[in-house]
Amino acid sequence: MDDSPRLSRSLTLLLAVTVALGAIGEVLLAAGMKRVGSVVPESLAATSRLFITAFTAGEIWLGIGALLLFFAGSLVLLSKIDYSYLQPVSAAGYALVAVLGHTVLGERVTFWRWAGIGCIWLGVALVSHTSPRTTV
Amino acid sequence: MRIAFFLAIVVFAGTGGEMLVAHATKQIARRRPVTRPAVIHLIGHAVRPGAIWAGLALQAVAFFALLALLSWADVSFVVPATALNYAVGAAGSALFLRERVNRVRWAGVLLVCLGVGVMCASER
């Protein structure tokens, strides 16, 4: 158990990789769904066809793989650090998704979205200055 | 009223589910400390306790409630409102998981809530 007020280097790396995998997974799902087309549920058969088409997109499978690794990383992290530490720090993924959406998918990021990202980063910085584990 | 009720389901079932998963993984790690070779053991055993499945079921309930909510209300309202998750998560961790949430962590959580709210409100 890690009682130090700071995360060890390996846990910091695992946390960064886990948050990045979550963000990358979501961006891959978004890229896959953009390629497949928007969901307009006309009938059950049409919706089923769309989902089957979605699962033929490589990005969707890569996205699901990244999100499964994100879940596995979260399990390991939750066994080591507080939930009240991990949950807000994971919000850094919101910022990463916006940056990836802007750079990879060419989405427009407004001033207010950058302002929100700034707030999230400030919040994450504050939480990361608290002890990552406060229970036995 | 219906929107408030479903929002409460999203927030409380979602964070409740995550807290159950957190509780179960801590229980497993308490029995056998998680070293690098034991990571596979943790992930393998994580699917056994009922708390994990109950946590995943609660998260599924939260997900379907979110879908229902999105069909009635604007996404620019729903997503910022679900940022309440962070505040409820911090309070729940202190109450049920016995974690010490000090003022600095609370300030950080509230800034994250504010940031998510600002990001999503900008979608209007």
XYZ file of N, CA and C in Angstrom:
780
model
N 0.829 -1.192 0.000
C 0.000 0.000 0.000
C 0.877 1.260 0.000
N 0.438 2.239 -0.729
C 1.207 3.469 -0.857
C 0.628 4.550 0.045
N 1.343 4.875 1.120
C 0.851 5.890 2.052
C 1.472 7.255 1.809
N 2.383 7.339 0.853
C 3.060 8.603 0.601
C 2.070 9.604 0.031
N 2.316 10.924 0.263
C 1.355 11.902 -0.222
C 1.362 12.044 -1.739
N 2.343 11.451 -2.415
C 2.416 11.538 -3.873
C 2.291 10.148 -4.484
N 1.850 10.110 -5.708
C 1.771 8.832 -6.419
C 3.169 8.369 -6.789
N 3.383 7.039 -6.744
C 4.681 6.521 -7.191
C 4.782 6.732 -8.700
N 6.012 6.606 -9.227
C 6.213 6.866 -10.656
C 5.414 5.866 -11.515
N 5.413 4.587 -11.069
C 4.713 3.575 -11.879
C 3.205 3.815 -11.873
N 2.660 4.230 -10.692
C 1.217 4.495 -10.640
C 0.853 5.745 -11.444
N 1.741 6.753 -11.412
C 1.500 7.969 -12.210
C 1.448 7.606 -13.684
N 2.392 6.730 -14.088
C 2.429 6.306 -15.492
C 1.164 5.532 -15.848
N 0.755 4.606 -14.938
C -0.455 3.809 -15.192
C -1.685 4.719 -15.284
N -1.737 5.724 -14.380
C -2.869 6.661 -14.388
C -2.918 7.434 -15.710
N -1.741 7.920 -16.143
C -1.687 8.690 -17.395
C -2.098 7.814 -18.583
N -1.580 6.566 -18.595
C -1.901 5.659 -19.709
C -3.389 5.324 -19.689
N -3.951 5.073 -18.482
C -5.374 4.720 -18.368
C -6.257 5.861 -18.863
N -5.954 7.092 -18.402
C -6.755 8.259 -18.831
C -6.631 8.443 -20.351
N -5.395 8.281 -20.854
C -5.186 8.443 -22.301
C -5.949 7.374 -23.082
N -5.947 6.112 -22.568
C -6.663 5.026 -23.268
C -8.161 5.308 -23.320
N -8.706 5.847 -22.206
C -10.132 6.196 -22.180
C -10.445 7.235 -23.245
N -9.608 8.282 -23.298
C -9.833 9.369 -24.265
C -9.662 8.859 -25.697
N -8.598 8.068 -25.925
C -8.337 7.537 -27.278
C -9.487 6.627 -27.696
N -9.985 5.804 -26.759
C -11.105 4.914 -27.053
C -12.328 5.695 -27.506
N -12.635 6.779 -26.791
C -13.819 7.576 -27.152
C -13.639 8.253 -28.510
N -12.420 8.764 -28.759
C -12.166 9.426 -30.052
C -12.256 8.405 -31.193
N -11.745 7.176 -30.952
C -11.842 6.131 -31.988
C -13.294 5.761 -32.260
N -14.113 5.654 -31.194
C -15.539 5.356 -31.382
C -16.197 6.469 -32.191
N -15.851 7.732 -31.836
C -16.428 8.878 -32.557
C -16.022 8.838 -34.029
N -14.713 8.541 -34.278
C -14.230 8.493 -35.663
C -14.950 7.388 -36.437
N -15.131 6.210 -35.785
C -15.821 5.095 -36.421
C -17.260 5.434 -36.747
N -17.970 6.045 -35.784
C -19.382 6.366 -35.993
C -19.553 7.465 -37.035
N -18.575 8.387 -37.109
C -18.655 9.450 -38.129
C -18.529 8.840 -39.519
N -17.694 7.795 -39.623
C -17.500 7.144 -40.909
C -18.747 6.333 -41.292
N -19.340 5.679 -40.267
C -20.517 4.832 -40.523
C -21.732 5.693 -40.883
N -21.886 6.811 -40.212
C -23.050 7.673 -40.463
C -23.870 7.828 -39.203
N -24.753 8.865 -39.170
C -25.487 9.148 -37.943
C -26.647 8.162 -37.755
N -26.962 7.940 -36.468
C -28.020 6.996 -36.121
C -29.374 7.692 -36.222
N -30.199 7.273 -37.184
C -31.576 7.782 -37.270
C -32.495 6.565 -37.169
N -33.016 6.302 -35.952
C -33.780 5.064 -35.772
C -35.135 5.116 -36.481
N -35.195 4.537 -37.693
C -36.464 4.506 -38.440
C -37.240 3.241 -38.065
N -36.528 2.127 -38.048
C -37.166 0.869 -37.655
C -36.127 0.015 -36.948
N -36.602 -1.018 -36.297
C -35.673 -1.896 -35.558
C -34.683 -2.539 -36.527
N -35.188 -2.924 -37.708
C -34.316 -3.583 -38.705
C -33.234 -2.617 -39.189
N -33.627 -1.344 -39.443
C -32.662 -0.345 -39.922
C -31.620 -0.052 -38.853
N -32.073 0.060 -37.592
C -31.144 0.331 -36.487
C -30.180 -0.852 -36.332
N -30.712 -2.088 -36.421
C -29.853 -3.278 -36.291
C -28.799 -3.298 -37.396
N -29.232 -2.960 -38.631
C -28.291 -2.942 -39.768
C -27.173 -1.941 -39.515
N -27.573 -0.768 -38.968
C -26.585 0.285 -38.709
C -25.543 -0.186 -37.689
N -26.034 -0.866 -36.627
C -25.101 -1.333 -35.597
C -24.177 -2.421 -36.156
N -24.739 -3.275 -37.027
C -23.904 -4.316 -37.652
C -22.827 -3.646 -38.518
N -23.226 -2.594 -39.266
C -22.261 -1.850 -40.088
C -21.194 -1.216 -39.187
N -21.656 -0.679 -38.041
C -20.702 -0.026 -37.115
C -19.621 -1.006 -36.678
N -20.025 -2.265 -36.468
C -19.047 -3.248 -35.985
C -18.130 -3.781 -37.087
N -18.319 -3.299 -38.308
C -17.366 -3.654 -39.364
C -16.264 -2.601 -39.456
N -16.432 -1.494 -38.745
C -15.424 -0.420 -38.777
C -14.272 -0.762 -37.833
N -13.064 -0.709 -38.349
C -11.882 -1.029 -37.553
C -11.733 -0.109 -36.348
N -12.089 1.169 -36.540
C -11.951 2.142 -35.442
C -12.802 1.750 -34.240
N -14.006 1.178 -34.531
C -14.908 0.796 -33.434
C -14.249 -0.288 -32.585
N -13.663 -1.301 -33.247
C -13.018 -2.394 -32.500
C -11.800 -1.901 -31.734
N -11.012 -1.008 -32.376
C -9.849 -0.441 -31.669
C -10.334 0.375 -30.463
N -11.433 1.105 -30.660
C -12.004 1.910 -29.570
C -12.462 1.038 -28.424
N -13.156 -0.077 -28.762
C -13.629 -0.996 -27.713
C -12.425 -1.602 -26.981
N -11.388 -1.960 -27.733
C -10.171 -2.510 -27.120
C -9.542 -1.514 -26.159
N -9.451 -0.254 -26.599
C -8.857 0.792 -25.741
C -9.699 0.980 -24.484
N -11.031 0.924 -24.622
C -11.898 1.126 -23.451
C -11.836 -0.071 -22.492
N -11.631 -1.289 -23.034
C -11.464 -2.459 -22.151
C -10.170 -2.329 -21.345
N -9.092 -1.857 -22.036
C -7.823 -1.639 -21.322
C -7.983 -0.530 -20.283
N -8.794 0.487 -20.634
C -9.094 1.575 -19.681
C -9.766 0.998 -18.432
N -10.728 0.075 -18.630
C -11.447 -0.532 -17.502
C -10.485 -1.352 -16.638
N -9.608 -2.140 -17.306
C -8.638 -2.958 -16.566
C -7.689 -2.057 -15.766
N -7.226 -0.982 -16.399
C -6.342 -0.027 -15.706
C -7.045 0.604 -14.520
N -8.333 0.920 -14.690
C -9.099 1.535 -13.600
C -9.217 0.582 -12.414
N -9.405 -0.730 -12.707
C -9.521 -1.714 -11.613
C -8.233 -1.739 -10.791
N -7.102 -1.770 -11.507
C -5.816 -1.811 -10.797
C -5.637 -0.521 -9.977
N -5.959 0.611 -10.591
C -5.788 1.893 -9.891
C -6.697 1.978 -8.661
N -7.953 1.498 -8.810
C -8.896 1.584 -7.688
C -8.465 0.716 -6.509
N -7.658 -0.333 -6.793
C -7.174 -1.167 -5.699
C -6.048 -0.467 -4.934
N -5.495 0.582 -5.533
C -4.325 1.249 -4.936
C -4.630 2.649 -4.417
N -5.555 3.356 -5.069
C -5.778 4.758 -4.690
C -7.253 5.034 -4.447
N -7.532 6.182 -3.808
C -8.915 6.550 -3.469
C -9.766 6.744 -4.718
N -11.060 6.374 -4.584
C -12.019 6.660 -5.659
C -12.182 8.175 -5.801
N -12.184 8.875 -4.651
C -12.382 10.332 -4.700
C -11.160 11.053 -5.276
N -10.053 10.335 -5.452
C -8.861 10.883 -6.126
C -8.919 10.557 -7.619
N -9.225 9.267 -7.896
C -9.205 8.809 -9.292
C -10.309 9.472 -10.127
N -11.518 9.581 -9.560
C -12.658 10.078 -10.350
C -12.406 11.487 -10.902
N -12.043 12.481 -10.041
C -11.796 13.811 -10.633
C -10.555 13.871 -11.519
N -9.501 13.108 -11.161
C -8.283 13.135 -11.988
C -8.567 12.555 -13.378
N -9.478 11.549 -13.430
C -9.847 10.961 -14.730
C -10.526 11.977 -15.638
N -11.041 13.059 -15.047
C -11.714 14.093 -15.859
C -10.725 14.769 -16.805
N -9.420 14.563 -16.566
C -8.418 15.084 -17.512
C -8.681 14.520 -18.898
N -9.368 13.343 -18.929
C -9.740 12.732 -20.206
C -10.643 13.632 -21.036
N -11.520 14.410 -20.368
C -12.400 15.346 -21.089
C -11.541 16.312 -21.918
N -10.497 16.827 -21.257
C -9.615 17.788 -21.918
C -8.876 17.120 -23.072
N -8.407 15.892 -22.816
C -7.663 15.152 -23.849
C -8.559 14.860 -25.059
N -9.836 14.494 -24.777
C -10.779 14.223 -25.865
C -10.969 15.478 -26.716
N -11.084 16.642 -26.057
C -11.271 17.896 -26.805
C -10.048 18.190 -27.667
N -8.852 17.987 -27.091
C -7.619 18.249 -27.841
C -7.500 17.276 -29.020
N -7.792 15.975 -28.766
C -7.730 14.977 -29.847
C -8.806 15.239 -30.899
N -10.001 15.625 -30.428
C -11.087 15.941 -31.369
C -10.677 17.071 -32.292
N -9.971 18.064 -31.723
C -9.521 19.223 -32.498
C -8.420 18.827 -33.482
N -7.421 18.074 -32.969
C -6.252 17.780 -33.804
C -6.485 16.611 -34.762
N -7.170 15.562 -34.297
C -7.330 14.350 -35.135
C -8.590 14.422 -35.989
N -9.721 14.829 -35.382
C -10.984 14.822 -36.128
C -11.307 16.179 -36.757
N -10.473 17.188 -36.468
C -10.677 18.512 -37.053
C -11.906 19.230 -36.522
N -12.311 18.896 -35.269
C -13.477 19.574 -34.679
C -13.097 20.974 -34.220
N -14.093 21.879 -34.236
C -13.828 23.256 -33.806
C -13.960 23.320 -32.280
N -12.941 23.876 -31.615
C -12.993 24.016 -30.158
C -13.139 25.500 -29.834
N -14.255 25.863 -29.227
C -14.544 27.277 -28.958
C -13.749 27.780 -27.757
N -13.767 29.110 -27.573
C -13.091 29.723 -26.427
C -13.614 29.138 -25.115
N -14.963 28.977 -25.007
C -15.549 28.500 -23.755
C -15.155 27.065 -23.476
N -14.986 26.269 -24.553
C -14.551 24.893 -24.316
C -13.117 24.876 -23.786
N -12.250 25.753 -24.347
C -10.880 25.857 -23.815
C -10.914 26.330 -22.369
N -11.857 27.268 -22.059
C -11.981 27.766 -20.672
C -12.362 26.607 -19.748
N -13.307 25.770 -20.197
C -13.706 24.601 -19.401
C -12.539 23.658 -19.187
N -11.757 23.455 -20.256
C -10.579 22.575 -20.165
C -9.599 23.127 -19.121
N -9.416 24.448 -19.142
C -8.529 25.097 -18.166
C -9.000 24.831 -16.747
N -10.314 24.967 -16.523
C -10.900 24.722 -15.198
C -10.675 23.277 -14.759
N -10.900 22.346 -15.696
C -10.724 20.916 -15.376
C -9.271 20.647 -14.986
N -8.335 21.193 -15.775
C -6.910 20.976 -15.475
C -6.534 21.541 -14.115
N -7.099 22.724 -13.799
C -6.836 23.338 -12.489
C -7.362 22.427 -11.377
N -8.572 21.914 -11.583
C -9.175 20.991 -10.605
C -8.346 19.731 -10.447
N -7.900 19.174 -11.571
C -7.084 17.955 -11.539
C -5.769 18.232 -10.804
N -5.180 19.420 -11.076
C -3.913 19.778 -10.420
C -4.110 19.861 -8.905
N -5.248 20.449 -8.481
C -5.509 20.559 -7.038
C -5.667 19.175 -6.411
N -6.492 18.320 -7.042
C -6.732 16.976 -6.485
C -5.429 16.188 -6.445
N -4.584 16.342 -7.483
C -3.346 15.555 -7.522
C -2.343 16.013 -6.456
N -2.611 17.143 -5.813
C -1.756 17.573 -4.702
C -2.231 17.022 -3.362
N -3.308 16.222 -3.371
C -3.756 15.597 -2.120
C -3.207 14.171 -2.077
N -3.289 13.549 -0.911
C -2.756 12.198 -0.780
C -3.628 11.220 -1.584
N -3.003 10.411 -2.461
C -3.830 9.538 -3.319
C -4.554 8.434 -2.560
N -4.058 8.104 -1.364
C -4.744 7.041 -0.612
C -4.886 7.462 0.850
N -6.112 7.471 1.334
C -6.358 7.918 2.710
C -6.981 6.812 3.556
N -7.148 5.623 2.959
C -7.733 4.504 3.706
C -6.725 3.370 3.793
N -7.017 2.408 4.697
C -6.097 1.253 4.799
C -6.459 0.213 3.768
N -40.242 17.279 -13.271
C -40.204 16.267 -12.204
C -39.592 14.954 -12.727
N -40.079 14.535 -13.942
C -39.574 13.318 -14.544
C -38.075 13.463 -14.857
N -37.706 14.670 -15.355
C -36.300 14.920 -15.703
C -35.428 14.890 -14.454
N -35.905 15.536 -13.378
C -35.137 15.554 -12.131
C -34.959 14.135 -11.593
N -36.017 13.330 -11.688
C -35.972 11.947 -11.188
C -34.932 11.124 -11.967
N -34.955 11.244 -13.286
C -34.009 10.475 -14.103
C -32.582 10.997 -13.946
N -32.447 12.324 -13.756
C -31.114 12.883 -13.519
C -30.538 12.306 -12.224
N -31.413 12.198 -11.209
C -30.975 11.620 -9.929
C -30.536 10.167 -10.131
N -31.264 9.421 -10.974
C -30.881 8.017 -11.238
C -29.499 7.983 -11.899
N -29.293 8.860 -12.907
C -28.009 8.888 -13.620
C -26.866 9.155 -12.640
N -27.059 10.181 -11.808
C -25.973 10.604 -10.911
C -25.737 9.567 -9.806
N -26.824 9.147 -9.131
C -26.642 8.271 -7.967
C -26.330 6.822 -8.378
N -27.003 6.325 -9.422
C -26.710 4.950 -9.852
C -25.310 4.887 -10.465
N -24.936 5.903 -11.227
C -23.612 5.933 -11.865
C -22.495 5.956 -10.841
N -22.563 6.905 -9.914
C -21.490 6.986 -8.910
C -21.564 5.819 -7.930
N -22.805 5.388 -7.599
C -22.963 4.231 -6.711
C -22.307 3.000 -7.328
N -22.523 2.803 -8.628
C -21.919 1.665 -9.319
C -20.406 1.728 -9.289
N -19.871 2.907 -9.551
C -18.401 3.051 -9.551
C -17.846 2.818 -8.143
N -18.582 3.290 -7.123
C -18.099 3.103 -5.752
C -18.123 1.630 -5.346
N -19.129 0.890 -5.815
C -19.178 -0.561 -5.529
C -17.977 -1.268 -6.155
N -17.652 -0.879 -7.404
C -16.489 -1.477 -8.081
C -15.212 -1.127 -7.307
N -15.114 0.132 -6.879
C -13.932 0.571 -6.107
C -13.825 -0.226 -4.809
N -14.966 -0.399 -4.114
C -14.984 -1.136 -2.851
C -14.527 -2.580 -3.070
N -15.065 -3.219 -4.136
C -14.728 -4.626 -4.400
C -13.255 -4.794 -4.744
N -12.690 -3.889 -5.558
C -11.274 -4.043 -5.932
C -10.374 -3.835 -4.708
N -10.799 -2.921 -3.822
C -9.995 -2.707 -2.594
C -10.044 -3.945 -1.703
N -11.197 -4.608 -1.647
C -11.331 -5.838 -0.851
C -10.399 -6.921 -1.391
N -10.357 -7.056 -2.720
C -9.491 -8.078 -3.342
C -8.031 -7.753 -3.035
N -7.665 -6.474 -3.212
C -6.268 -6.062 -2.995
C -5.867 -6.223 -1.535
N -6.852 -6.105 -0.614
C -6.544 -6.254 0.811
C -6.159 -7.705 1.120
N -6.832 -8.639 0.420
C -6.515 -10.059 0.651
C -5.175 -10.431 0.039
N -4.865 -9.824 -1.110
C -3.585 -10.124 -1.777
C -3.084 -8.835 -2.411
N -1.993 -8.251 -1.824
C -1.506 -6.971 -2.342
C -1.209 -7.031 -3.840
N -1.557 -5.959 -4.538
C -1.412 -5.949 -6.002
C 0.005 -5.557 -6.391
N 0.807 -6.578 -6.680
C 2.137 -6.323 -7.223
C 2.028 -6.511 -8.727
N 3.106 -6.231 -9.458
C 2.999 -6.311 -10.921
C 2.508 -7.690 -11.427
N 3.117 -8.830 -10.913
C 2.640 -10.118 -11.433
C 1.198 -10.416 -11.014
N 0.736 -9.747 -9.940
C -0.598 -10.054 -9.426
C -1.692 -9.238 -10.102
N -1.322 -8.410 -11.067
C -2.316 -7.569 -11.738
C -3.328 -8.442 -12.476
N -2.822 -9.489 -13.158
C -3.721 -10.389 -13.895
C -4.660 -11.082 -12.904
N -4.084 -11.453 -11.735
C -4.878 -12.089 -10.680
C -6.013 -11.157 -10.256
N -5.683 -9.874 -10.073
C -6.699 -8.898 -9.643
C -7.817 -8.806 -10.675
N -7.424 -8.666 -11.952
C -8.441 -8.503 -13.000
C -9.278 -9.779 -13.109
N -8.609 -10.953 -12.983
C -9.325 -12.224 -13.032
C -10.316 -12.356 -11.884
N -9.863 -11.963 -10.672
C -10.733 -12.093 -9.503
C -11.777 -10.983 -9.424
N -11.519 -9.890 -10.144
C -12.429 -8.740 -10.058
C -13.807 -9.074 -10.602
N -13.865 -10.085 -11.486
C -15.179 -10.404 -12.073
C -15.969 -11.370 -11.183
N -15.361 -11.806 -10.060
C -16.057 -12.779 -9.212
C -17.001 -12.145 -8.189
N -16.545 -11.123 -7.418
C -17.435 -10.660 -6.343
C -18.743 -10.072 -6.868
N -19.801 -10.311 -6.085
C -21.117 -9.786 -6.460
C -21.113 -8.279 -6.564
N -20.268 -7.633 -5.720
C -20.247 -6.158 -5.706
C -19.855 -5.603 -7.067
N -18.939 -6.294 -7.759
C -18.517 -5.826 -9.088
C -19.703 -5.870 -10.042
N -20.424 -7.011 -10.017
C -21.560 -7.160 -10.940
C -22.675 -6.194 -10.572
N -22.886 -6.010 -9.255
C -23.912 -5.051 -8.823
C -23.518 -3.644 -9.284
N -22.211 -3.340 -9.185
C -21.712 -2.034 -9.631
C -21.912 -1.834 -11.125
N -21.599 -2.885 -11.897
C -21.776 -2.790 -13.352
C -23.257 -2.668 -13.713
N -24.127 -3.393 -12.962
C -25.576 -3.308 -13.214
C -26.066 -1.885 -12.939
N -25.597 -1.296 -11.835
C -26.007 0.082 -11.512
C -25.544 1.053 -12.603
N -24.321 0.822 -13.124
C -23.826 1.693 -14.197
C -24.652 1.520 -15.471
N -25.127 0.284 -15.695
C -25.999 0.054 -16.858
C -27.325 0.796 -16.672
N -27.881 0.754 -15.453
C -29.133 1.485 -15.160
C -28.914 2.978 -15.425
N -27.756 3.494 -14.954
C -27.440 4.918 -15.149
C -27.339 5.238 -16.641
N -26.753 4.326 -17.407
C -26.581 4.545 -18.846
C -27.938 4.630 -19.547
N -28.849 3.694 -19.210
C -30.160 3.700 -19.878
C -30.990 4.903 -19.426
N -30.829 5.293 -18.150
C -31.532 6.499 -17.676
C -31.001 7.730 -18.422
N -29.688 7.728 -18.708
C -29.087 8.842 -19.460
C -29.663 8.904 -20.877
N -29.805 7.723 -21.496
C -30.384 7.676 -22.851
C -31.807 8.235 -22.836
N -32.599 7.817 -21.820
C -33.984 8.303 -21.714
C -33.988 9.814 -21.517
N -33.089 10.283 -20.638
C -33.004 11.722 -20.338
C -32.659 12.520 -21.595
N -31.743 11.961 -22.394
C -31.332 12.657 -23.624
C -32.464 12.747 -24.645
N -33.440 11.822 -24.515
C -34.564 11.877 -25.468
C -35.587 12.941 -25.062
N -35.526 13.428 -23.787
C -36.496 14.434 -23.351
C -35.889 15.825 -23.225
N -34.580 15.872 -22.878
C -33.974 17.176 -22.561
C -32.775 17.432 -23.474
N -32.391 18.715 -23.575
C -31.246 19.096 -24.411
C -29.954 18.515 -23.844
N -29.075 18.088 -24.762
C -27.774 17.563 -24.337
C -26.984 18.657 -23.603
N -27.206 19.923 -23.994
C -26.482 21.034 -23.360
C -26.934 21.250 -21.917
N -28.070 20.643 -21.535
C -28.478 20.660 -20.129
C -28.029 19.377 -19.437
N -28.233 18.243 -20.128
C -28.014 16.932 -19.494
C -26.549 16.717 -19.107
N -25.638 16.956 -20.073
C -24.239 16.624 -19.802
C -23.639 17.509 -18.689
N -23.859 18.852 -18.712
C -23.338 19.623 -17.586
C -23.950 19.184 -16.257
N -25.233 18.807 -16.286
C -25.890 18.406 -15.035
C -25.268 17.131 -14.473
N -24.796 16.233 -15.372
C -24.203 14.992 -14.875
C -22.809 15.224 -14.271
N -22.281 16.448 -14.406
C -21.010 16.770 -13.737
C -21.186 16.727 -12.216
N -22.461 16.686 -11.774
C -22.746 16.506 -10.340
C -22.144 15.193 -9.833
N -21.905 14.250 -10.758
C -21.259 12.977 -10.421
C -20.028 13.180 -9.546
N -19.232 14.188 -9.904
C -17.961 14.400 -9.199
C -18.193 14.793 -7.745
N -19.189 15.677 -7.529
C -19.492 16.107 -6.161
C -20.087 14.944 -5.372
N -21.024 14.211 -5.997
C -21.651 13.071 -5.318
C -20.599 11.984 -5.054
N -19.678 11.804 -6.010
C -18.614 10.811 -5.839
C -17.723 11.145 -4.653
N -17.375 12.428 -4.508
C -16.514 12.842 -3.380
C -17.256 12.649 -2.055
N -18.546 13.044 -2.028
C -19.331 12.894 -0.789
C -19.514 11.414 -0.458
N -19.821 10.607 -1.475
C -20.032 9.168 -1.265
C -18.755 8.482 -0.796
N -17.612 8.907 -1.341
C -16.336 8.305 -0.932
C -16.066 8.573 0.542
N -16.396 9.798 0.972
C -16.179 10.145 2.382
C -17.146 9.362 3.270
N -18.407 9.240 2.841
C -19.438 8.608 3.675
C -19.321 7.087 3.707
N -19.196 6.473 2.516
C -19.297 5.009 2.448
C -17.955 4.299 2.328
N -16.977 4.929 1.648
C -15.679 4.262 1.491
C -14.679 4.733 2.546
N -15.141 5.650 3.417
C -14.318 6.174 4.528
C -13.025 6.832 4.038
N -13.068 7.455 2.867
C -11.899 8.180 2.375
C -11.898 9.582 2.993
N -10.696 10.139 3.186
C -10.620 11.495 3.746
C -10.601 12.493 2.597
N -11.701 13.202 2.423
C -11.771 14.202 1.351
C -11.550 15.569 2.005
N -10.321 16.091 1.868
C -10.029 17.359 2.520
C -10.467 18.550 1.647
N -10.249 19.761 2.159
C -10.739 20.962 1.460
C -10.117 21.128 0.081
N -8.826 20.789 -0.028
C -8.142 20.944 -1.324
C -8.781 20.020 -2.352
N -9.076 18.762 -1.923
C -9.680 17.813 -2.867
C -11.086 18.279 -3.249
N -11.830 18.806 -2.252
C -13.167 19.334 -2.551
C -13.080 20.483 -3.563
N -12.098 21.380 -3.343
C -11.939 22.519 -4.262
C -11.643 22.017 -5.675
N -10.777 20.999 -5.762
C -10.452 20.416 -7.068
C -11.675 19.801 -7.729
N -12.468 19.061 -6.928
C -13.686 18.411 -7.454
C -14.652 19.478 -7.971
N -14.815 20.559 -7.211
C -15.758 21.609 -7.633
C -15.261 22.307 -8.904
N -13.931 22.487 -9.013
C -13.387 23.083 -10.250
C -13.621 22.175 -11.456
N -13.473 20.849 -11.238
C -13.734 19.899 -12.328
C -15.207 19.987 -12.743
N -16.117 20.032 -11.736
C -17.570 20.178 -12.012
C -17.801 21.432 -12.849
N -17.186 22.541 -12.409
C -17.364 23.828 -13.097
C -16.839 23.726 -14.535
N -15.663 23.117 -14.686
C -15.053 22.987 -16.009
C -15.919 22.170 -16.959
N -16.457 21.036 -16.458
C -17.329 20.206 -17.298
C -18.582 20.995 -17.663
N -19.117 21.717 -16.668
C -20.312 22.531 -16.914
C -20.064 23.589 -17.980
N -18.932 24.312 -17.868
C -18.602 25.370 -18.843
C -18.421 24.780 -20.237
N -17.701 23.632 -20.309
C -17.467 22.989 -21.614
C -18.777 22.625 -22.293
N -19.680 22.039 -21.499
C -20.922 21.546 -22.098
C -21.905 22.686 -22.354
N -21.886 23.712 -21.486
C -22.798 24.844 -21.690
C -22.417 25.601 -22.966
N -21.142 25.530 -23.340
C -20.685 26.234 -24.549
C -21.249 25.591 -25.811
N -21.855 24.391 -25.659
C -22.444 23.700 -26.808
C -23.780 24.304 -27.211
N -24.362 25.144 -26.302
C -25.685 25.725 -26.578
C -25.701 26.506 -27.866
